[in-house]
């Protein structure tokens, strides 16, 4: 087969985000920008990065499909490292109830909450889930996302959890998007185990985890370590069992109250700790000293009209911060990358540079993939976005608007 080669030249900026690991603290502001830059790609892998002059000297342009990117900035593809994108059962009624002042308790009493999504997802056929997932991945790709993480957790029984993970594997094969799947069996206590949370954790460890492991395509195990869900002790028991089966680990931590999840994340040296709205000062210090990525989800705070995680303080303390959408039917029914960027800058006080790092190389690190994606470096996957504008600074500035012109996924072009 003939090699497929692509050259993008004359880009006003090539925002490389160069690196192969998470960037911490002050490093997050360093984007390593090349003015009047070019990138060459062969067989889906980046082969040359430099100024247009330098790259043109090194290659034979006759072999390449050329894109003249004059007046446009080129960035790494965005990595959305925390979503629950695969589900049936929308909750638009619940959204309007919350606007009228209903509490979570009264929403549950009226038939809303996660249980309604679990009931709908358990009944949903494989093909329908596949189609729903495919449509949602299309939306994400159009906004420049080239790798997305997706969690199970709307089955809460063995059969449906396995189905959700198999659909994500299928989507990873069929759709251009790379889908990294996470087992979140401990998302909530299912109705069958009401009042028996410890028994449910034991069931997940003994009867579910080993089978999920044999699927091989599932990378992460996650747990909802929050008041009213799973305690720090229960979370630790599950995460240690998952680690012994060679799952990588994530946590929903300190999103609802200060619960000790951040400290557990640092103690277990998991890959990423997510939400962190109520992370304690001591917890933030421990994260900064660790290799754990702090993944923040400002769309959820916006959707629920709640305070935002202390992103500015975390970066100043030396943490590696990633940003993700938390796309889900309840607390953040949005996969809007543009709005996410603006909220991170305006509400969490990240600089545009830090927000770019958080959604590229640090997002990749939150998935354990910083060696392969998340930056424009030679040898990495050719996952990139070409903007309609000459600078990355337009992303948070053009509020809520999609500034992506073309997405390059594995070296293939997708015009938006
Ligand atoms: Zn989540």
GROMACS .gro file of C-alpha atoms and ligand atoms in nm:
model
  417
    1UNK     CA    1   0.000   0.000   0.000
    2UNK     CA    2   0.122   0.346  -0.086
    3UNK     CA    3   0.207   0.570   0.203
    4UNK     CA    4  -0.047   0.842   0.278
    5UNK     CA    5   0.134   1.167   0.340
    6UNK     CA    6   0.000   1.502   0.455
    7UNK     CA    7   0.170   1.839   0.488
    8UNK     CA    8   0.017   2.132   0.674
    9UNK     CA    9   0.223   2.443   0.605
   10UNK     CA   10   0.222   2.819   0.669
   11UNK     CA   11   0.019   2.784   0.991
   12UNK     CA   12   0.021   3.115   1.179
   13UNK     CA   13   0.098   2.909   1.491
   14UNK     CA   14   0.180   2.546   1.550
   15UNK     CA   15   0.090   2.515   1.917
   16UNK     CA   16   0.290   2.201   1.991
   17UNK     CA   17   0.225   2.156   2.367
   18UNK     CA   18   0.541   1.950   2.329
   19UNK     CA   19   0.595   1.685   2.595
   20UNK     CA   20   0.547   1.322   2.687
   21UNK     CA   21   0.414   1.354   3.043
   22UNK     CA   22   0.170   1.571   3.240
   23UNK     CA   23   0.276   1.934   3.288
   24UNK     CA   24   0.261   2.059   3.644
   25UNK     CA   25   0.217   2.407   3.790
   26UNK     CA   26   0.405   2.680   3.601
   27UNK     CA   27   0.495   2.437   3.317
   28UNK     CA   28   0.128   2.443   3.216
   29UNK     CA   29   0.172   2.794   3.069
   30UNK     CA   30   0.443   2.676   2.826
   31UNK     CA   31   0.293   2.587   2.489
   32UNK     CA   32   0.610   2.579   2.271
   33UNK     CA   33   0.461   2.768   1.978
   34UNK     CA   34   0.620   2.771   1.633
   35UNK     CA   35   0.529   3.075   1.422
   36UNK     CA   36   0.475   3.014   1.048
   37UNK     CA   37   0.489   2.644   1.126
   38UNK     CA   38   0.448   2.321   0.937
   39UNK     CA   39   0.376   1.959   1.027
   40UNK     CA   40   0.432   1.656   0.804
   41UNK     CA   41   0.250   1.327   0.855
   42UNK     CA   42   0.299   0.979   0.712
   43UNK     CA   43   0.062   0.689   0.775
   44UNK     CA   44  -0.113   0.871   1.056
   45UNK     CA   45   0.205   0.954   1.249
   46UNK     CA   46   0.375   1.294   1.281
   47UNK     CA   47   0.715   1.283   1.108
   48UNK     CA   48   0.830   1.649   1.094
   49UNK     CA   49   0.753   1.959   1.303
   50UNK     CA   50   0.915   2.301   1.253
   51UNK     CA   51   0.892   2.629   1.071
   52UNK     CA   52   0.753   2.598   0.719
   53UNK     CA   53   1.101   2.673   0.583
   54UNK     CA   54   1.266   2.399   0.788
   55UNK     CA   55   1.008   2.132   0.709
   56UNK     CA   56   1.003   2.212   0.335
   57UNK     CA   57   1.382   2.164   0.328
   58UNK     CA   58   1.349   1.816   0.478
   59UNK     CA   59   1.076   1.658   0.263
   60UNK     CA   60   0.986   1.596  -0.099
   61UNK     CA   61   0.657   1.788  -0.127
   62UNK     CA   62   0.549   1.598  -0.442
   63UNK     CA   63   0.464   1.300  -0.222
   64UNK     CA   64   0.233   1.503   0.001
   65UNK     CA   65  -0.124   1.622   0.009
   66UNK     CA   66  -0.071   1.987   0.104
   67UNK     CA   67  -0.285   2.215   0.317
   68UNK     CA   68  -0.204   2.585   0.320
   69UNK     CA   69  -0.297   2.691   0.675
   70UNK     CA   70  -0.218   3.059   0.637
   71UNK     CA   71  -0.393   3.270   0.900
   72UNK     CA   72  -0.492   2.963   1.102
   73UNK     CA   73  -0.350   2.804   1.418
   74UNK     CA   74  -0.279   2.431   1.449
   75UNK     CA   75  -0.313   2.257   1.787
   76UNK     CA   76  -0.305   1.900   1.917
   77UNK     CA   77  -0.645   1.726   1.910
   78UNK     CA   78  -0.839   1.776   2.231
   79UNK     CA   79  -0.860   1.492   2.482
   80UNK     CA   80  -1.187   1.474   2.677
   81UNK     CA   81  -1.074   1.250   2.961
   82UNK     CA   82  -1.396   1.225   3.167
   83UNK     CA   83  -1.737   1.154   3.015
   84UNK     CA   84  -2.039   0.931   3.062
   85UNK     CA   85  -2.143   0.964   2.696
   86UNK     CA   86  -2.307   0.625   2.652
   87UNK     CA   87  -2.659   0.603   2.798
   88UNK     CA   88  -3.027   0.602   2.714
   89UNK     CA   89  -3.278   0.805   2.914
   90UNK     CA   90  -3.257   1.182   2.885
   91UNK     CA   91  -3.352   1.391   3.189
   92UNK     CA   92  -3.486   1.717   3.045
   93UNK     CA   93  -3.779   1.720   3.290
   94UNK     CA   94  -3.539   1.693   3.581
   95UNK     CA   95  -3.341   1.989   3.447
   96UNK     CA   96  -3.651   2.207   3.453
   97UNK     CA   97  -3.746   2.083   3.802
   98UNK     CA   98  -3.403   2.186   3.927
   99UNK     CA   99  -3.447   2.532   3.773
  100UNK     CA  100  -3.766   2.563   3.980
  101UNK     CA  101  -3.566   2.489   4.296
  102UNK     CA  102  -3.625   2.115   4.344
  103UNK     CA  103  -3.360   1.945   4.559
  104UNK     CA  104  -3.186   1.620   4.458
  105UNK     CA  105  -3.406   1.437   4.709
  106UNK     CA  106  -3.729   1.567   4.563
  107UNK     CA  107  -3.601   1.500   4.208
  108UNK     CA  108  -3.543   1.137   4.308
  109UNK     CA  109  -3.890   1.122   4.465
  110UNK     CA  110  -4.039   1.247   4.136
  111UNK     CA  111  -3.867   0.967   3.943
  112UNK     CA  112  -3.555   1.151   3.825
  113UNK     CA  113  -3.190   1.100   3.910
  114UNK     CA  114  -2.948   0.832   3.799
  115UNK     CA  115  -3.202   0.553   3.857
  116UNK     CA  116  -3.411   0.678   3.564
  117UNK     CA  117  -3.109   0.661   3.332
  118UNK     CA  118  -3.017   0.315   3.466
  119UNK     CA  119  -3.371   0.187   3.399
  120UNK     CA  120  -3.371   0.324   3.042
  121UNK     CA  121  -3.018   0.200   2.968
  122UNK     CA  122  -3.093  -0.153   3.096
  123UNK     CA  123  -3.382  -0.172   2.846
  124UNK     CA  124  -3.188  -0.021   2.554
  125UNK     CA  125  -3.086  -0.251   2.267
  126UNK     CA  126  -2.723  -0.280   2.160
  127UNK     CA  127  -2.783  -0.124   1.816
  128UNK     CA  128  -2.963   0.177   1.962
  129UNK     CA  129  -2.679   0.238   2.209
  130UNK     CA  130  -2.432   0.209   1.923
  131UNK     CA  131  -2.623   0.468   1.717
  132UNK     CA  132  -2.660   0.708   2.010
  133UNK     CA  133  -2.289   0.676   2.084
  134UNK     CA  134  -2.196   0.732   1.722
  135UNK     CA  135  -2.401   1.054   1.697
  136UNK     CA  136  -2.245   1.188   2.016
  137UNK     CA  137  -1.892   1.106   1.898
  138UNK     CA  138  -1.965   1.295   1.574
  139UNK     CA  139  -2.056   1.604   1.778
  140UNK     CA  140  -1.734   1.575   1.980
  141UNK     CA  141  -1.512   1.528   1.674
  142UNK     CA  142  -1.662   1.842   1.520
  143UNK     CA  143  -1.540   2.039   1.822
  144UNK     CA  144  -1.187   1.906   1.788
  145UNK     CA  145  -1.192   1.610   2.026
  146UNK     CA  146  -0.982   1.321   1.893
  147UNK     CA  147  -0.973   1.098   2.204
  148UNK     CA  148  -1.254   1.056   2.452
  149UNK     CA  149  -1.290   0.855   2.769
  150UNK     CA  150  -1.627   0.691   2.831
  151UNK     CA  151  -1.751   0.526   3.148
  152UNK     CA  152  -1.998   0.245   3.207
  153UNK     CA  153  -2.207   0.289   3.522
  154UNK     CA  154  -2.561   0.313   3.385
  155UNK     CA  155  -2.613  -0.062   3.403
  156UNK     CA  156  -2.509  -0.141   3.759
  157UNK     CA  157  -2.567  -0.505   3.674
  158UNK     CA  158  -2.323  -0.740   3.511
  159UNK     CA  159  -2.501  -0.776   3.177
  160UNK     CA  160  -2.564  -0.405   3.109
  161UNK     CA  161  -2.222  -0.293   3.231
  162UNK     CA  162  -2.062  -0.543   2.995
  163UNK     CA  163  -2.287  -0.426   2.711
  164UNK     CA  164  -2.189  -0.061   2.763
  165UNK     CA  165  -1.819  -0.152   2.758
  166UNK     CA  166  -1.862  -0.366   2.444
  167UNK     CA  167  -2.047  -0.085   2.265
  168UNK     CA  168  -1.760   0.152   2.349
  169UNK     CA  169  -1.511  -0.101   2.214
  170UNK     CA  170  -1.721  -0.131   1.898
  171UNK     CA  171  -1.733   0.250   1.864
  172UNK     CA  172  -1.357   0.266   1.905
  173UNK     CA  173  -1.327   0.029   1.606
  174UNK     CA  174  -1.595   0.184   1.385
  175UNK     CA  175  -1.566   0.557   1.454
  176UNK     CA  176  -1.255   0.768   1.383
  177UNK     CA  177  -1.253   0.881   1.749
  178UNK     CA  178  -1.031   0.691   1.992
  179UNK     CA  179  -1.250   0.574   2.280
  180UNK     CA  180  -1.083   0.481   2.611
  181UNK     CA  181  -1.323   0.284   2.826
  182UNK     CA  182  -1.363   0.286   3.201
  183UNK     CA  183  -1.556   0.045   3.420
  184UNK     CA  184  -1.765   0.247   3.667
  185UNK     CA  185  -1.972  -0.029   3.823
  186UNK     CA  186  -1.943   0.164   4.150
  187UNK     CA  187  -2.127   0.470   4.014
  188UNK     CA  188  -2.423   0.426   4.250
  189UNK     CA  189  -2.574   0.149   4.460
  190UNK     CA  190  -2.833  -0.026   4.238
  191UNK     CA  191  -3.190  -0.072   4.369
  192UNK     CA  192  -3.127  -0.447   4.418
  193UNK     CA  193  -2.857  -0.368   4.678
  194UNK     CA  194  -3.028  -0.076   4.853
  195UNK     CA  195  -2.893  -0.041   5.208
  196UNK     CA  196  -2.622  -0.304   5.141
  197UNK     CA  197  -2.341  -0.093   4.996
  198UNK     CA  198  -2.062  -0.316   5.135
  199UNK     CA  199  -2.225  -0.621   4.978
  200UNK     CA  200  -2.245  -0.442   4.645
  201UNK     CA  201  -1.871  -0.362   4.653
  202UNK     CA  202  -1.801  -0.728   4.735
  203UNK     CA  203  -2.024  -0.835   4.443
  204UNK     CA  204  -1.841  -0.599   4.205
  205UNK     CA  205  -1.499  -0.723   4.322
  206UNK     CA  206  -1.582  -1.095   4.317
  207UNK     CA  207  -1.839  -1.138   4.041
  208UNK     CA  208  -1.794  -0.850   3.798
  209UNK     CA  209  -1.435  -0.718   3.790
  210UNK     CA  210  -1.265  -1.045   3.683
  211UNK     CA  211  -1.505  -1.081   3.387
  212UNK     CA  212  -1.459  -0.719   3.286
  213UNK     CA  213  -1.083  -0.775   3.300
  214UNK     CA  214  -1.108  -1.064   3.058
  215UNK     CA  215  -1.261  -0.824   2.803
  216UNK     CA  216  -0.908  -0.676   2.771
  217UNK     CA  217  -1.028  -0.356   2.603
  218UNK     CA  218  -1.123  -0.188   2.932
  219UNK     CA  219  -0.842   0.034   3.056
  220UNK     CA  220  -0.965   0.201   3.375
  221UNK     CA  221  -1.165   0.128   3.688
  222UNK     CA  222  -1.335   0.427   3.851
  223UNK     CA  223  -1.541   0.474   4.169
  224UNK     CA  224  -1.787   0.739   4.285
  225UNK     CA  225  -1.624   0.814   4.622
  226UNK     CA  226  -1.882   1.060   4.753
  227UNK     CA  227  -2.120   1.109   5.046
  228UNK     CA  228  -2.431   0.902   4.983
  229UNK     CA  229  -2.246   0.672   4.741
  230UNK     CA  230  -1.923   0.490   4.837
  231UNK     CA  231  -1.707   0.562   5.142
  232UNK     CA  232  -1.331   0.616   5.134
  233UNK     CA  233  -1.285   0.263   5.280
  234UNK     CA  234  -1.518   0.101   5.024
  235UNK     CA  235  -1.351   0.294   4.742
  236UNK     CA  236  -1.005   0.185   4.858
  237UNK     CA  237  -1.114  -0.180   4.876
  238UNK     CA  238  -1.246  -0.168   4.520
  239UNK     CA  239  -0.950   0.027   4.376
  240UNK     CA  240  -0.694  -0.209   4.533
  241UNK     CA  241  -0.879  -0.509   4.391
  242UNK     CA  242  -0.892  -0.344   4.048
  243UNK     CA  243  -0.521  -0.261   4.064
  244UNK     CA  244  -0.438  -0.623   4.142
  245UNK     CA  245  -0.616  -0.710   3.814
  246UNK     CA  246  -0.400  -0.448   3.638
  247UNK     CA  247  -0.670  -0.188   3.577
  248UNK     CA  248  -0.551   0.170   3.575
  249UNK     CA  249  -0.736   0.378   3.835
  250UNK     CA  250  -0.952   0.690   3.843
  251UNK     CA  251  -1.181   0.840   4.106
  252UNK     CA  252  -1.476   1.075   4.136
  253UNK     CA  253  -1.347   1.257   4.443
  254UNK     CA  254  -1.465   1.542   4.667
  255UNK     CA  255  -1.723   1.660   4.414
  256UNK     CA  256  -2.018   1.683   4.653
  257UNK     CA  257  -1.843   1.749   4.986
  258UNK     CA  258  -1.500   1.730   5.145
  259UNK     CA  259  -1.486   1.354   5.191
  260UNK     CA  260  -1.119   1.252   5.187
  261UNK     CA  261  -1.121   1.126   4.830
  262UNK     CA  262  -0.837   1.356   4.721
  263UNK     CA  263  -0.614   1.218   4.996
  264UNK     CA  264  -0.700   0.861   4.895
  265UNK     CA  265  -0.614   0.940   4.533
  266UNK     CA  266  -0.271   1.068   4.637
  267UNK     CA  267  -0.213   0.774   4.873
  268UNK     CA  268  -0.293   0.517   4.601
  269UNK     CA  269  -0.109   0.719   4.331
  270UNK     CA  270  -0.399   0.673   4.088
  271UNK     CA  271  -0.385   0.818   3.735
  272UNK     CA  272  -0.642   1.093   3.786
  273UNK     CA  273  -0.871   1.232   4.056
  274UNK     CA  274  -1.176   1.405   3.913
  275UNK     CA  275  -1.421   1.683   4.019
  276UNK     CA  276  -1.233   1.801   4.336
  277UNK     CA  277  -1.470   2.093   4.406
  278UNK     CA  278  -1.426   2.042   4.777
  279UNK     CA  279  -1.066   1.917   4.785
  280UNK     CA  280  -0.902   2.030   5.110
  281UNK     CA  281  -0.588   2.247   5.122
  282UNK     CA  282  -0.394   1.946   5.250
  283UNK     CA  283  -0.538   1.731   4.971
  284UNK     CA  284  -0.430   1.983   4.705
  285UNK     CA  285  -0.077   1.990   4.850
  286UNK     CA  286  -0.061   1.611   4.839
  287UNK     CA  287  -0.183   1.606   4.478
  288UNK     CA  288   0.084   1.860   4.383
  289UNK     CA  289   0.355   1.636   4.528
  290UNK     CA  290   0.214   1.328   4.353
  291UNK     CA  291   0.184   1.220   3.989
  292UNK     CA  292  -0.197   1.225   4.006
  293UNK     CA  293  -0.366   1.444   3.743
  294UNK     CA  294  -0.636   1.673   3.889
  295UNK     CA  295  -0.921   1.662   3.637
  296UNK     CA  296  -1.166   1.952   3.665
  297UNK     CA  297  -1.514   1.964   3.515
  298UNK     CA  298  -1.644   2.323   3.502
  299UNK     CA  299  -1.945   2.244   3.279
  300UNK     CA  300  -2.093   2.046   3.569
  301UNK     CA  301  -2.059   2.343   3.806
  302UNK     CA  302  -2.219   2.566   3.541
  303UNK     CA  303  -2.503   2.324   3.475
  304UNK     CA  304  -2.581   2.282   3.846
  305UNK     CA  305  -2.508   2.649   3.925
  306UNK     CA  306  -2.255   2.545   4.188
  307UNK     CA  307  -1.911   2.683   4.284
  308UNK     CA  308  -1.613   2.585   4.068
  309UNK     CA  309  -1.313   2.374   4.167
  310UNK     CA  310  -1.008   2.579   4.272
  311UNK     CA  311  -0.819   2.538   3.946
  312UNK     CA  312  -0.608   2.852   3.985
  313UNK     CA  313  -0.494   2.752   4.335
  314UNK     CA  314  -0.421   2.397   4.224
  315UNK     CA  315  -0.192   2.513   3.943
  316UNK     CA  316  -0.024   2.766   4.174
  317UNK     CA  317   0.032   2.483   4.423
  318UNK     CA  318   0.205   2.281   4.149
  319UNK     CA  319  -0.067   2.037   4.042
  320UNK     CA  320  -0.110   1.893   3.692
  321UNK     CA  321  -0.462   2.003   3.595
  322UNK     CA  322  -0.671   1.852   3.314
  323UNK     CA  323  -1.011   1.971   3.193
  324UNK     CA  324  -1.298   1.750   3.076
  325UNK     CA  325  -1.669   1.787   2.995
  326UNK     CA  326  -1.823   1.521   3.226
  327UNK     CA  327  -2.082   1.477   2.947
  328UNK     CA  328  -2.374   1.290   3.110
  329UNK     CA  329  -2.756   1.304   3.110
  330UNK     CA  330  -2.794   1.446   3.462
  331UNK     CA  331  -2.541   1.703   3.579
  332UNK     CA  332  -2.372   1.808   3.251
  333UNK     CA  333  -2.564   1.733   2.934
  334UNK     CA  334  -2.299   1.902   2.720
  335UNK     CA  335  -1.984   1.802   2.540
  336UNK     CA  336  -1.915   2.164   2.444
  337UNK     CA  337  -1.541   2.216   2.424
  338UNK     CA  338  -1.583   2.590   2.347
  339UNK     CA  339  -1.792   2.655   2.656
  340UNK     CA  340  -1.560   2.440   2.868
  341UNK     CA  341  -1.262   2.654   2.764
  342UNK     CA  342  -1.438   2.980   2.845
  343UNK     CA  343  -1.559   2.861   3.185
  344UNK     CA  344  -1.211   2.736   3.276
  345UNK     CA  345  -1.064   3.077   3.195
  346UNK     CA  346  -1.342   3.304   3.321
  347UNK     CA  347  -1.460   3.110   3.626
  348UNK     CA  348  -1.154   2.908   3.731
  349UNK     CA  349  -0.904   3.177   3.630
  350UNK     CA  350  -0.688   2.954   3.415
  351UNK     CA  351  -0.491   3.140   3.149
  352UNK     CA  352  -0.572   3.042   2.787
  353UNK     CA  353  -0.229   2.869   2.777
  354UNK     CA  354  -0.306   2.662   3.087
  355UNK     CA  355  -0.649   2.569   2.949
  356UNK     CA  356  -0.491   2.447   2.623
  357UNK     CA  357  -0.241   2.234   2.819
  358UNK     CA  358  -0.523   2.101   3.038
  359UNK     CA  359  -0.721   1.981   2.737
  360UNK     CA  360  -0.431   1.835   2.537
  361UNK     CA  361  -0.118   1.689   2.697
  362UNK     CA  362  -0.264   1.681   3.050
  363UNK     CA  363  -0.588   1.526   2.921
  364UNK     CA  364  -0.372   1.262   2.754
  365UNK     CA  365  -0.184   1.208   3.082
  366UNK     CA  366  -0.518   1.164   3.262
  367UNK     CA  367  -0.568   0.865   3.029
  368UNK     CA  368  -0.214   0.734   3.066
  369UNK     CA  369  -0.146   0.818   2.700
  370UNK     CA  370   0.083   1.123   2.713
  371UNK     CA  371   0.350   0.925   2.527
  372UNK     CA  372   0.126   0.878   2.223
  373UNK     CA  373  -0.115   1.172   2.198
  374UNK     CA  374  -0.178   1.522   2.340
  375UNK     CA  375   0.101   1.712   2.166
  376UNK     CA  376   0.243   1.783   1.821
  377UNK     CA  377   0.569   1.589   1.853
  378UNK     CA  378   0.745   1.362   1.605
  379UNK     CA  379   0.636   1.001   1.657
  380UNK     CA  380   0.295   1.083   1.801
  381UNK     CA  381  -0.041   1.013   1.639
  382UNK     CA  382  -0.137   1.281   1.386
  383UNK     CA  383  -0.437   1.402   1.589
  384UNK     CA  384  -0.466   1.778   1.540
  385UNK     CA  385  -0.712   2.066   1.501
  386UNK     CA  386  -0.683   2.356   1.263
  387UNK     CA  387  -0.869   2.664   1.388
  388UNK     CA  388  -1.056   2.926   1.184
  389UNK     CA  389  -0.843   3.191   1.357
  390UNK     CA  390  -0.471   3.272   1.379
  391UNK     CA  391  -0.431   3.216   1.754
  392UNK     CA  392  -0.535   2.966   2.023
  393UNK     CA  393  -0.646   3.271   2.223
  394UNK     CA  394  -0.966   3.279   2.016
  395UNK     CA  395  -1.087   2.956   2.179
  396UNK     CA  396  -1.193   3.101   2.517
  397UNK     CA  397  -1.252   3.449   2.370
  398UNK     CA  398  -1.512   3.343   2.108
  399UNK     CA  399  -1.746   3.229   2.383
  400UNK     CA  400  -1.952   2.920   2.317
  401UNK     CA  401  -1.858   2.921   1.948
  402UNK     CA  402  -1.686   2.641   1.763
  403UNK     CA  403  -1.362   2.782   1.622
  404UNK     CA  404  -1.251   2.451   1.467
  405UNK     CA  405  -1.208   2.454   1.089
  406UNK     CA  406  -1.064   2.107   1.022
  407UNK     CA  407  -0.993   1.806   1.240
  408UNK     CA  408  -0.702   1.579   1.154
  409UNK     CA  409  -0.749   1.232   1.308
  410UNK     CA  410  -0.480   0.969   1.250
  411UNK     CA  411  -0.371   1.184   0.955
  412UNK     CA  412  -0.720   1.185   0.795
  413UNK     CA  413  -0.903   1.513   0.732
  414UNK     CA  414  -1.247   1.592   0.867
  415UNK     CA  415  -1.373   1.933   0.753
  416UNK     CA  416  -1.612   2.085   1.009
  417LIG    ZN1  417  -1.832   1.168   3.616
   0.00000   0.00000   0.00000
